[in-house]
Short mmCIF file of C-alpha atoms in Angstrom, two decimals:
data_model
loop_
_atom_site.label_atom_id
_atom_site.label_comp_id
_atom_site.label_asym_id
_atom_site.label_seq_id
_atom_site.Cartn_x
_atom_site.Cartn_y
_atom_site.Cartn_z
CA GLY T 26 41.17 -31.49 -45.13
CA PHE T 27 38.13 -30.94 -47.41
CA ASN T 28 35.91 -34.34 -47.02
CA ALA T 29 35.98 -34.27 -43.16
CA ASP T 30 34.19 -31.92 -40.51
CA TRP T 31 36.42 -30.53 -37.68
CA LEU T 32 35.38 -32.87 -35.00
CA ASN T 33 35.82 -36.10 -37.49
CA LYS T 34 32.48 -37.06 -37.32
CA TYR T 35 31.37 -36.43 -40.90
CA ARG T 36 33.61 -38.01 -43.75
CA GLY T 37 32.95 -38.14 -47.33
CA ASN T 38 35.04 -39.00 -50.62
CA SER T 39 35.42 -36.68 -52.59
CA GLN T 40 37.77 -36.85 -55.43
CA LEU T 41 37.28 -33.11 -56.84
CA ILE T 42 37.60 -29.43 -54.65
CA LEU T 43 37.02 -26.62 -57.02
CA ARG T 44 38.19 -23.18 -55.48
CA PRO T 45 36.58 -20.42 -57.24
CA LYS T 46 37.52 -16.37 -57.20
CA THR T 47 34.75 -14.99 -58.78
CA THR T 48 31.47 -15.38 -59.02
CA LYS T 49 31.43 -15.69 -62.48
CA GLU T 50 33.43 -18.43 -62.01
CA VAL T 51 30.69 -20.10 -59.11
CA SER T 52 27.87 -19.31 -61.92
CA GLU T 53 29.94 -21.69 -64.57
CA ILE T 54 30.59 -24.63 -62.37
CA LEU T 55 27.15 -24.53 -60.90
CA LYS T 56 25.61 -24.26 -64.78
CA TYR T 57 27.73 -27.16 -66.18
CA CYS T 58 27.64 -29.54 -63.01
CA ASN T 59 23.91 -29.18 -63.28
CA ASP T 60 23.55 -29.62 -67.43
CA GLN T 61 25.80 -33.30 -66.56
CA GLY T 62 23.78 -33.93 -63.68
CA ILE T 63 27.10 -33.60 -60.56
CA ALA T 64 26.32 -33.08 -57.01
CA VAL T 65 28.31 -30.12 -55.44
CA VAL T 66 28.23 -29.10 -51.74
CA PRO T 67 29.37 -25.61 -51.22
CA GLN T 68 31.78 -25.59 -48.33
CA GLY T 69 33.09 -22.46 -45.91
CA GLY T 70 35.26 -22.02 -42.92
CA ASN T 71 33.75 -26.13 -42.43
CA THR T 72 33.50 -25.43 -38.97
CA GLY T 73 29.91 -27.01 -39.36
CA LEU T 74 28.64 -28.85 -36.29
CA VAL T 75 26.13 -31.26 -38.11
CA GLY T 76 27.58 -32.51 -41.28
CA GLY T 77 26.23 -29.77 -43.74
CA SER T 78 29.79 -28.68 -45.20
CA VAL T 79 31.12 -32.05 -45.88
CA PRO T 80 30.57 -34.53 -48.77
CA VAL T 81 28.00 -37.37 -47.89
CA HIS T 82 29.79 -39.57 -50.68
CA ASP T 83 32.06 -38.02 -53.62
CA GLU T 84 30.04 -34.76 -54.35
CA VAL T 85 31.77 -31.78 -55.98
CA VAL T 86 33.79 -29.63 -53.12
CA LEU T 87 33.07 -26.02 -53.91
CA SER T 88 35.34 -23.92 -51.44
CA LEU T 89 34.49 -20.41 -50.98
CA ARG T 90 38.19 -19.64 -49.67
CA ASN T 91 39.41 -17.74 -52.43
CA MET T 92 36.55 -15.35 -52.82
CA ASN T 93 37.57 -13.31 -49.35
CA LYS T 94 37.77 -9.31 -51.04
CA ILE T 95 35.53 -6.38 -48.91
CA ARG T 96 33.60 -5.15 -51.82
CA SER T 97 32.73 -1.45 -49.80
CA TYR T 98 32.18 0.03 -46.49
CA ASP T 99 30.49 2.93 -45.85
CA GLU T 100 31.23 4.37 -42.17
CA LEU T 101 28.51 6.46 -42.03
CA SER T 102 25.63 3.75 -42.16
CA GLY T 103 28.14 1.34 -40.84
CA ILE T 104 26.99 -0.93 -44.17
CA LEU T 105 29.89 -3.70 -45.20
CA VAL T 106 29.67 -5.45 -48.83
CA CYS T 107 32.13 -8.43 -49.07
CA ASP T 108 32.27 -11.65 -50.57
CA ALA T 109 31.09 -15.09 -49.09
CA GLY T 110 34.66 -16.07 -48.00
CA CYS T 111 35.87 -13.28 -45.90
CA VAL T 112 36.46 -14.72 -42.45
CA LEU T 113 34.55 -13.54 -39.95
CA GLU T 114 37.53 -12.29 -37.29
CA GLU T 115 39.34 -10.91 -39.63
CA LEU T 116 36.15 -8.58 -40.95
CA GLY T 117 35.48 -7.69 -37.03
CA ASN T 118 38.96 -6.61 -37.23
CA TYR T 119 38.27 -4.45 -40.27
CA VAL T 120 35.38 -2.79 -39.07
CA GLY T 121 36.43 -2.63 -35.47
CA GLU T 122 39.57 0.40 -37.20
CA LYS T 123 36.45 1.78 -38.15
CA ASP T 124 34.90 2.15 -35.29
CA HIS T 125 32.26 -0.59 -35.73
CA ILE T 126 31.88 -4.20 -34.84
CA MET T 127 30.25 -7.55 -36.62
CA PRO T 128 26.42 -8.02 -35.85
CA LEU T 129 27.62 -11.77 -34.89
CA ASP T 130 30.24 -13.38 -32.71
CA LEU T 131 31.00 -16.97 -31.92
CA GLY T 132 34.16 -18.90 -30.88
CA ALA T 133 34.68 -20.37 -34.72
CA LYS T 134 35.25 -16.85 -35.69
CA GLY T 135 39.23 -17.50 -36.67
CA SER T 136 37.90 -19.91 -39.32
CA CYS T 137 34.43 -19.43 -40.09
CA HIS T 138 33.48 -17.44 -43.38
CA ILE T 139 30.64 -15.11 -43.27
CA GLY T 140 28.82 -16.78 -46.15
CA GLY T 141 28.87 -19.73 -43.82
CA ASN T 142 27.41 -17.98 -41.26
CA VAL T 143 24.67 -16.61 -43.28
CA ALA T 144 23.86 -20.16 -44.78
CA THR T 145 23.45 -21.56 -41.57
CA ASN T 146 21.76 -18.41 -39.65
CA ALA T 147 24.68 -19.16 -37.12
CA GLY T 148 23.52 -17.48 -33.84
CA GLY T 149 26.57 -16.86 -31.10
CA ILE T 150 27.05 -14.68 -28.14
CA ARG T 151 25.44 -11.27 -29.53
CA PHE T 152 22.43 -12.73 -30.50
CA LEU T 153 21.11 -10.88 -27.50
CA ARG T 154 21.90 -7.46 -28.12
CA TYR T 155 21.87 -7.72 -32.31
CA GLY T 156 19.35 -9.97 -32.91
CA THR T 157 19.60 -12.22 -35.51
CA LEU T 158 20.85 -11.97 -39.02
CA HIS T 159 17.28 -12.50 -40.77
CA GLY T 160 17.63 -8.75 -39.63
CA SER T 161 20.95 -7.88 -39.94
CA VAL T 162 22.10 -8.85 -43.40
CA LEU T 163 20.95 -6.41 -45.99
CA GLY T 164 21.29 -7.97 -49.51
CA LEU T 165 22.68 -10.91 -50.85
CA GLU T 166 24.38 -12.52 -53.97
CA VAL T 167 23.74 -15.86 -54.80
CA VAL T 168 24.39 -18.34 -57.34
CA LEU T 169 21.28 -20.57 -58.20
CA PRO T 170 22.20 -24.59 -59.50
CA ASP T 171 21.11 -23.31 -62.80
CA GLY T 172 24.09 -20.67 -62.41
CA THR T 173 21.43 -17.60 -62.39
CA ILE T 174 23.27 -14.85 -60.62
CA LEU T 175 20.24 -13.62 -57.90
CA ASP T 176 21.76 -10.12 -57.40
CA ASN T 177 19.93 -8.92 -54.07
CA MET T 178 22.88 -7.25 -52.93
CA SER T 179 21.30 -4.24 -51.38
CA THR T 180 22.59 -1.47 -49.05
CA LEU T 181 19.29 -0.26 -48.04
CA ARG T 182 17.49 -0.82 -44.43
CA LYS T 183 14.72 -0.44 -45.87
CA ASP T 184 13.00 -1.90 -49.36
CA ASN T 185 9.13 -2.83 -49.21
CA THR T 186 9.03 -3.80 -52.70
CA GLY T 187 7.43 -7.51 -52.84
CA TYR T 188 9.10 -11.20 -51.62
CA ASP T 189 12.37 -10.45 -49.33
CA LEU T 190 13.74 -13.60 -51.43
CA LYS T 191 17.34 -13.04 -49.35
CA GLN T 192 15.39 -14.82 -46.28
CA LEU T 193 15.13 -18.16 -47.85
CA PHE T 194 18.85 -18.35 -48.50
CA ILE T 195 19.43 -17.38 -44.58
CA GLY T 196 19.85 -20.74 -42.84
CA SER T 197 19.26 -22.59 -46.38
CA GLU T 198 22.59 -23.99 -45.69
CA GLY T 199 23.44 -24.03 -49.66
CA SER T 200 20.90 -26.27 -50.33
CA LEU T 201 18.79 -23.67 -52.20
CA GLY T 202 21.81 -21.58 -53.63
CA VAL T 203 25.73 -20.83 -53.48
CA ILE T 204 25.80 -17.58 -51.06
CA THR T 205 28.52 -15.14 -52.75
CA GLY T 206 28.22 -12.01 -51.58
CA VAL T 207 26.86 -10.32 -48.40
CA SER T 208 25.82 -7.11 -47.15
CA ILE T 209 25.24 -6.66 -43.80
CA ALA T 210 24.80 -3.74 -41.03
CA THR T 211 27.18 -3.47 -38.63
CA PRO T 212 26.63 -1.73 -35.23
CA ARG T 213 29.07 0.64 -33.90
CA LYS T 214 31.33 -0.35 -31.70
CA PRO T 215 30.14 0.44 -27.97
CA SER T 216 32.86 2.79 -25.81
CA SER T 217 32.25 1.17 -22.76
CA VAL T 218 32.24 -2.64 -22.50
CA ASN T 219 32.38 -4.17 -18.60
CA VAL T 220 32.55 -8.21 -18.31
CA ALA T 221 31.98 -10.39 -14.94
CA VAL T 222 32.19 -14.00 -14.17
CA LEU T 223 29.85 -15.38 -11.74
CA GLY T 224 29.57 -18.18 -9.30
CA VAL T 225 25.86 -19.57 -8.91
CA PRO T 226 24.88 -22.26 -6.25
CA SER T 227 21.94 -23.29 -8.75
CA TYR T 228 20.12 -23.37 -12.20
CA ASP T 229 17.14 -21.68 -10.43
CA ASN T 230 19.69 -19.11 -9.64
CA VAL T 231 21.46 -18.67 -12.89
CA GLN T 232 17.55 -18.04 -13.93
CA GLN T 233 17.22 -15.29 -11.10
CA ALA T 234 20.13 -13.75 -11.89
CA PHE T 235 19.52 -12.96 -15.73
CA LYS T 236 16.02 -11.60 -14.27
CA LEU T 237 17.58 -9.29 -12.40
CA ALA T 238 20.48 -8.29 -14.88
CA ARG T 239 17.70 -7.58 -17.54
CA ARG T 240 15.93 -5.53 -15.10
CA ARG T 241 19.00 -3.47 -13.55
CA CYS T 242 20.97 -2.91 -16.88
CA GLY T 243 18.77 -2.90 -19.20
CA GLU T 244 19.51 -2.00 -22.91
CA ILE T 245 23.25 -1.84 -22.15
CA LEU T 246 22.82 -5.83 -21.24
CA SER T 247 25.14 -7.74 -24.31
CA ALA T 248 25.40 -11.15 -23.26
CA TYR T 249 24.83 -13.58 -20.96
CA GLU T 250 26.06 -17.08 -21.26
CA PHE T 251 26.27 -19.46 -18.52
CA TRP T 252 28.12 -23.11 -18.32
CA ASP T 253 28.34 -25.60 -15.72
CA ALA T 254 30.97 -27.13 -13.89
CA ASN T 255 31.88 -29.86 -15.99
CA CYS T 256 32.69 -27.50 -18.58
CA MET T 257 34.49 -25.31 -16.28
CA GLY T 258 36.92 -28.30 -15.37
CA ALA T 259 37.50 -29.11 -18.84
CA VAL T 260 38.31 -25.39 -19.96
CA LEU T 261 40.99 -24.61 -17.03
CA LYS T 262 42.34 -28.11 -17.57
CA HIS T 263 43.19 -27.62 -21.52
CA GLN T 264 42.89 -23.59 -22.03
CA GLY T 265 45.91 -22.93 -19.46
CA LEU T 266 43.44 -20.75 -17.97
CA LYS T 267 43.14 -20.20 -14.23
CA SER T 268 39.44 -19.17 -12.80
CA PRO T 269 38.76 -15.68 -11.74
CA LEU T 270 37.18 -16.98 -9.02
CA SER T 271 38.67 -18.87 -5.14
CA ASN T 272 36.14 -21.53 -5.15
CA GLU T 273 33.96 -24.21 -7.48
CA PHE T 274 31.04 -23.77 -8.27
CA PRO T 275 27.78 -25.65 -9.85
CA PHE T 276 27.28 -23.03 -12.50
CA TYR T 277 29.17 -20.20 -13.79
CA VAL T 278 27.80 -17.21 -15.18
CA LEU T 279 29.45 -13.96 -17.15
CA ILE T 280 27.87 -10.84 -17.61
CA GLU T 281 28.40 -8.26 -20.44
CA THR T 282 26.90 -4.70 -20.84
CA SER T 283 28.17 -2.59 -23.33
CA GLY T 284 26.91 1.14 -24.00
CA SER T 285 28.56 4.71 -24.35
CA ASN T 286 28.82 5.86 -21.33
CA LYS T 287 31.29 4.82 -19.02
CA ASP T 288 30.49 6.25 -15.63
CA HIS T 289 26.76 5.42 -16.32
CA ASP T 290 27.69 1.62 -17.35
CA ASP T 291 30.06 1.21 -14.57
CA GLU T 292 27.62 2.14 -12.07
CA LYS T 293 24.78 -0.12 -13.38
CA MET T 294 27.14 -3.41 -13.38
CA GLY T 295 28.62 -2.38 -10.18
CA ALA T 296 24.61 -2.29 -8.90
CA LEU T 297 23.56 -5.33 -10.12
CA LEU T 298 26.83 -7.35 -8.38
CA GLU T 299 26.38 -5.50 -5.03
CA GLU T 300 22.35 -6.39 -5.48
CA LEU T 301 22.85 -10.39 -6.54
CA LEU T 302 25.40 -11.28 -3.87
CA GLU T 303 23.71 -9.19 -1.38
CA GLN T 304 20.74 -11.47 -1.88
CA GLY T 305 22.37 -14.93 -2.12
CA ILE T 306 21.81 -15.17 -5.96
CA VAL T 307 25.21 -15.57 -6.75
CA GLU T 308 28.24 -16.29 -4.19
CA ASP T 309 30.93 -14.60 -5.50
CA GLY T 310 31.87 -12.83 -8.74
CA ALA T 311 35.00 -11.02 -10.36
CA LEU T 312 34.89 -7.82 -12.43
CA ALA T 313 37.00 -7.35 -15.30
CA GLN T 314 39.61 -4.27 -14.61
CA ASP T 315 40.93 -4.25 -17.52
CA ASP T 316 40.47 -5.36 -22.06
CA SER T 317 43.40 -8.46 -20.51
CA GLN T 318 40.89 -9.77 -18.02
CA ILE T 319 37.53 -9.09 -20.31
CA SER T 320 39.91 -11.09 -23.32
CA ARG T 321 40.70 -13.36 -20.42
CA MET T 322 36.82 -14.26 -19.27
CA TRP T 323 35.89 -14.80 -22.74
CA ALA T 324 38.37 -17.31 -23.29
CA MET T 325 36.86 -19.58 -20.39
CA ARG T 326 33.35 -19.40 -22.04
CA GLU T 327 34.85 -19.34 -25.63
CA GLY T 328 37.12 -22.23 -25.23
CA ILE T 329 34.63 -24.73 -23.81
CA PRO T 330 34.28 -26.55 -27.64
CA GLU T 331 37.84 -26.75 -28.17
CA SER T 332 38.39 -28.02 -24.27
CA LEU T 333 35.68 -30.73 -24.57
CA GLY T 334 36.97 -31.46 -28.68
CA LYS T 335 40.40 -32.17 -26.29
CA THR T 336 38.74 -34.60 -23.89
CA GLY T 337 37.57 -37.02 -26.49
CA PRO T 338 35.27 -37.43 -28.89
CA THR T 339 32.48 -35.20 -28.68
CA TYR T 340 28.42 -35.51 -29.53
CA LYS T 341 26.89 -32.14 -29.53
CA TYR T 342 23.46 -31.14 -29.22
CA ASP T 343 22.07 -27.93 -29.89
CA VAL T 344 18.80 -26.67 -29.64
CA SER T 345 16.68 -24.66 -28.40
CA ILE T 346 14.58 -24.99 -24.81
CA PRO T 347 12.40 -23.08 -22.93
CA ILE T 348 14.42 -21.21 -20.26
CA PRO T 349 12.74 -22.53 -17.17
CA VAL T 350 13.72 -26.35 -18.00
CA LEU T 351 16.74 -25.03 -20.49
CA TYR T 352 19.20 -27.20 -18.21
CA ASP T 353 16.56 -30.10 -17.07
CA ILE T 354 17.89 -32.47 -20.07
CA VAL T 355 21.62 -32.28 -19.11
CA GLY T 356 20.66 -34.25 -16.05
CA ASP T 357 17.98 -36.17 -17.89
CA ILE T 358 20.68 -37.67 -20.45
CA ALA T 359 23.62 -38.14 -17.40
CA GLY T 360 21.29 -40.19 -15.83
CA ARG T 361 19.78 -42.35 -18.49
CA LEU T 362 23.82 -42.97 -19.77
CA GLU T 363 24.35 -43.75 -16.25
CA SER T 364 21.10 -46.30 -15.67
CA ALA T 365 22.74 -47.83 -18.61
CA LYS T 366 25.96 -48.17 -16.94
CA LEU T 367 28.19 -46.24 -19.61
CA TYR T 368 28.92 -43.44 -17.32
CA SER T 369 29.38 -42.65 -13.72
CA PRO T 370 30.58 -38.88 -12.93
CA GLY T 371 33.88 -38.23 -11.75
CA GLU T 372 34.91 -41.73 -12.67
CA THR T 373 37.49 -42.92 -15.64
CA GLY T 374 37.54 -45.29 -17.42
CA ASN T 375 33.44 -45.38 -18.42
CA PRO T 376 32.23 -45.63 -21.81
CA VAL T 377 31.70 -41.62 -21.45
CA ARG T 378 33.54 -39.34 -20.03
CA LEU T 379 31.89 -36.47 -19.36
CA VAL T 380 28.24 -34.45 -19.66
CA CYS T 381 28.07 -31.45 -19.59
CA GLY T 382 25.63 -27.99 -20.75
CA TYR T 383 26.53 -24.56 -21.43
CA GLY T 384 25.01 -21.67 -23.57
CA HIS T 385 23.09 -18.58 -24.34
CA ILE T 386 20.23 -17.71 -21.59
CA GLY T 387 19.13 -15.16 -23.03
CA ASP T 388 18.06 -17.04 -26.11
CA GLY T 389 16.82 -19.86 -24.48
CA ASN T 390 19.58 -21.87 -26.13
CA LEU T 391 21.21 -24.93 -24.53
CA HIS T 392 24.50 -26.75 -26.07
CA LEU T 393 24.32 -30.20 -24.44
CA ASN T 394 27.32 -32.02 -24.89
CA VAL T 395 28.72 -35.91 -23.99
CA VAL T 396 31.87 -36.50 -24.53
CA ALA T 397 32.89 -40.11 -25.04
CA GLU T 398 35.76 -42.32 -25.97
CA LYS T 399 34.64 -42.79 -29.08
CA PHE T 400 31.85 -42.67 -31.24
CA GLU T 401 29.90 -45.81 -30.95
CA ASP T 402 25.75 -46.81 -31.12
CA ARG T 403 25.36 -48.20 -28.01
CA ILE T 404 25.98 -44.71 -26.78
CA THR T 405 24.05 -43.05 -29.80
CA ASN T 406 21.02 -45.05 -29.30
CA ILE T 407 20.59 -43.71 -25.75
CA PHE T 408 20.15 -39.98 -26.62
CA GLU T 409 19.09 -40.25 -30.38
CA PRO T 410 15.83 -40.26 -30.88
CA TYR T 411 15.58 -39.74 -27.43
CA VAL T 412 17.30 -35.88 -26.96
CA TYR T 413 14.46 -34.53 -29.96
CA GLU T 414 11.51 -36.27 -28.20
CA TRP T 415 12.70 -34.69 -24.85
CA VAL T 416 13.20 -31.09 -26.85
CA SER T 417 9.80 -32.03 -28.89
CA SER T 418 7.66 -32.55 -25.58
CA HIS T 419 8.91 -28.43 -24.45
CA ARG T 420 8.46 -27.63 -27.58
CA GLY T 421 11.47 -26.55 -28.79
CA SER T 422 13.56 -26.41 -31.86
CA ILE T 423 16.13 -29.44 -32.35
CA SER T 424 18.36 -26.81 -34.03
CA ALA T 425 18.75 -23.81 -31.83
CA GLU T 426 22.04 -22.38 -34.22
CA HIS T 427 23.75 -24.89 -35.97
CA GLY T 428 21.53 -26.20 -38.64
CA VAL T 429 20.23 -29.05 -39.82
CA GLY T 430 23.06 -30.73 -42.27
CA LEU T 431 22.84 -33.92 -42.35
CA MET T 432 22.86 -34.99 -38.70
CA LYS T 433 19.14 -33.97 -38.15
CA ARG T 434 17.19 -34.16 -41.84
CA ASP T 435 15.87 -37.38 -40.53
CA TYR T 436 14.51 -35.45 -37.25
CA LEU T 437 12.99 -32.32 -38.86
CA GLY T 438 9.89 -33.21 -37.63
CA TYR T 439 10.42 -32.87 -33.87
CA SER T 440 10.24 -29.28 -34.48
CA LYS T 441 8.42 -28.63 -38.09
CA SER T 442 4.99 -30.02 -39.05
CA PRO T 443 4.49 -32.38 -42.00
CA GLU T 444 2.98 -29.52 -43.52
CA MET T 445 5.78 -27.17 -43.13
CA ILE T 446 8.49 -29.88 -44.36
CA SER T 447 6.05 -30.15 -47.81
CA TYR T 448 6.21 -26.68 -48.29
CA MET T 449 10.29 -26.43 -47.43
CA LYS T 450 10.77 -29.63 -49.79
CA ARG T 451 8.34 -27.81 -53.03
CA ILE T 452 10.80 -24.63 -52.35
CA LYS T 453 13.94 -26.67 -52.72
CA ASP T 454 12.58 -28.40 -55.96
CA LEU T 455 11.73 -25.00 -57.11
CA PHE T 456 15.19 -23.51 -56.66
CA ASP T 457 16.79 -27.26 -57.10
CA PRO T 458 14.23 -29.13 -59.58
CA LYS T 459 18.08 -31.62 -60.56
CA GLY T 460 18.58 -31.99 -56.54
CA ILE T 461 22.59 -30.84 -57.45
CA LEU T 462 23.06 -28.56 -54.62
CA ASN T 463 24.41 -30.24 -51.19
CA PRO T 464 22.08 -33.52 -51.49
CA TYR T 465 20.95 -35.36 -48.49
CA LYS T 466 21.11 -32.17 -46.40
CA VAL T 467 18.00 -30.57 -44.40
CA VAL T 468 14.82 -31.81 -46.25
#
């Protein structure tokens, strides 16, 4: 529903859902609400994980689901202009027919909206190759809290005329304005794609394999994902998948290359796998032989969040940490839970069922997950604010790609200085002086 997030962790009590079909309707709604002092929560696909897209109390929910039209597409430049309510996967299918791909891809692509992706500055599995949305988004159409329509729907790759205001709204989580339109550059679809899944004996070896992959594959390396044995167990149990490897391993890595010369790319990937096995960095590997095998390998990685959700209520922490210590926090949290007699690895009947980690090595982004019998304070208190203190002590970020929302608002000081938070609040006050837009979130 509109009042709860998909994890059922955050729930509001809105009595009114509005579903505009045009930017003009969004403008009229916000102008009225601003004049009357009515709080509004913008909502896209509602796939967020930090409580940013659901009401806290009885705020009006402004759903963008009916704003789902593609406005234009330039096949020469690959620039797509569309409504904010377009579903990411449907956009991918549309540009795919024109030999292009979206510059971001994530597990929730079948439900999430491009406007929500931009509003949260979503990362995902193509970040390593195509970078942040701050680079891919060329223009935005945004409705401000007072109803003003800010038309910055540029399709230009270069525009050096003063302040680049669109950047303020990328990652603002609907707290400064409602994104209604997006102009985004789409890369050419690679004609040659290789995917391999590797069994790795240690996290140190995961790092060694990444270092070698970057050296051997260079510009064609498009994804480098890892997950641990607990994640793999959950995926194989709940997704109906079979491991491509003959044995079980402490860690698994998925490597993807994308290029335009199949023989060249095949040679690079083959040489890499051979070297990794010869040096003992990895102990087993499987190379996809066709598109269906590629899809099944990606389904293992992308199926982790859903599989953990089916295992039980899941605490999720999306953090950026320097790669050498990225996985250390998983063992640290597991140890704290064991000391508190809340968790015992491999045993059932405890308040905590599973502690695991997976993520994007190339981006230094870890998804730490704690699966419990239920959400309860005695569990939460073990790792909040400890997780944020740990991340801060390693000069990391408490939010790598999920945003701040309600969940992390009070912990923002672990990643941002008082001066930076002060200026963030001043920007919020400038755009939304009455504080009607997505209140209680971000700052």
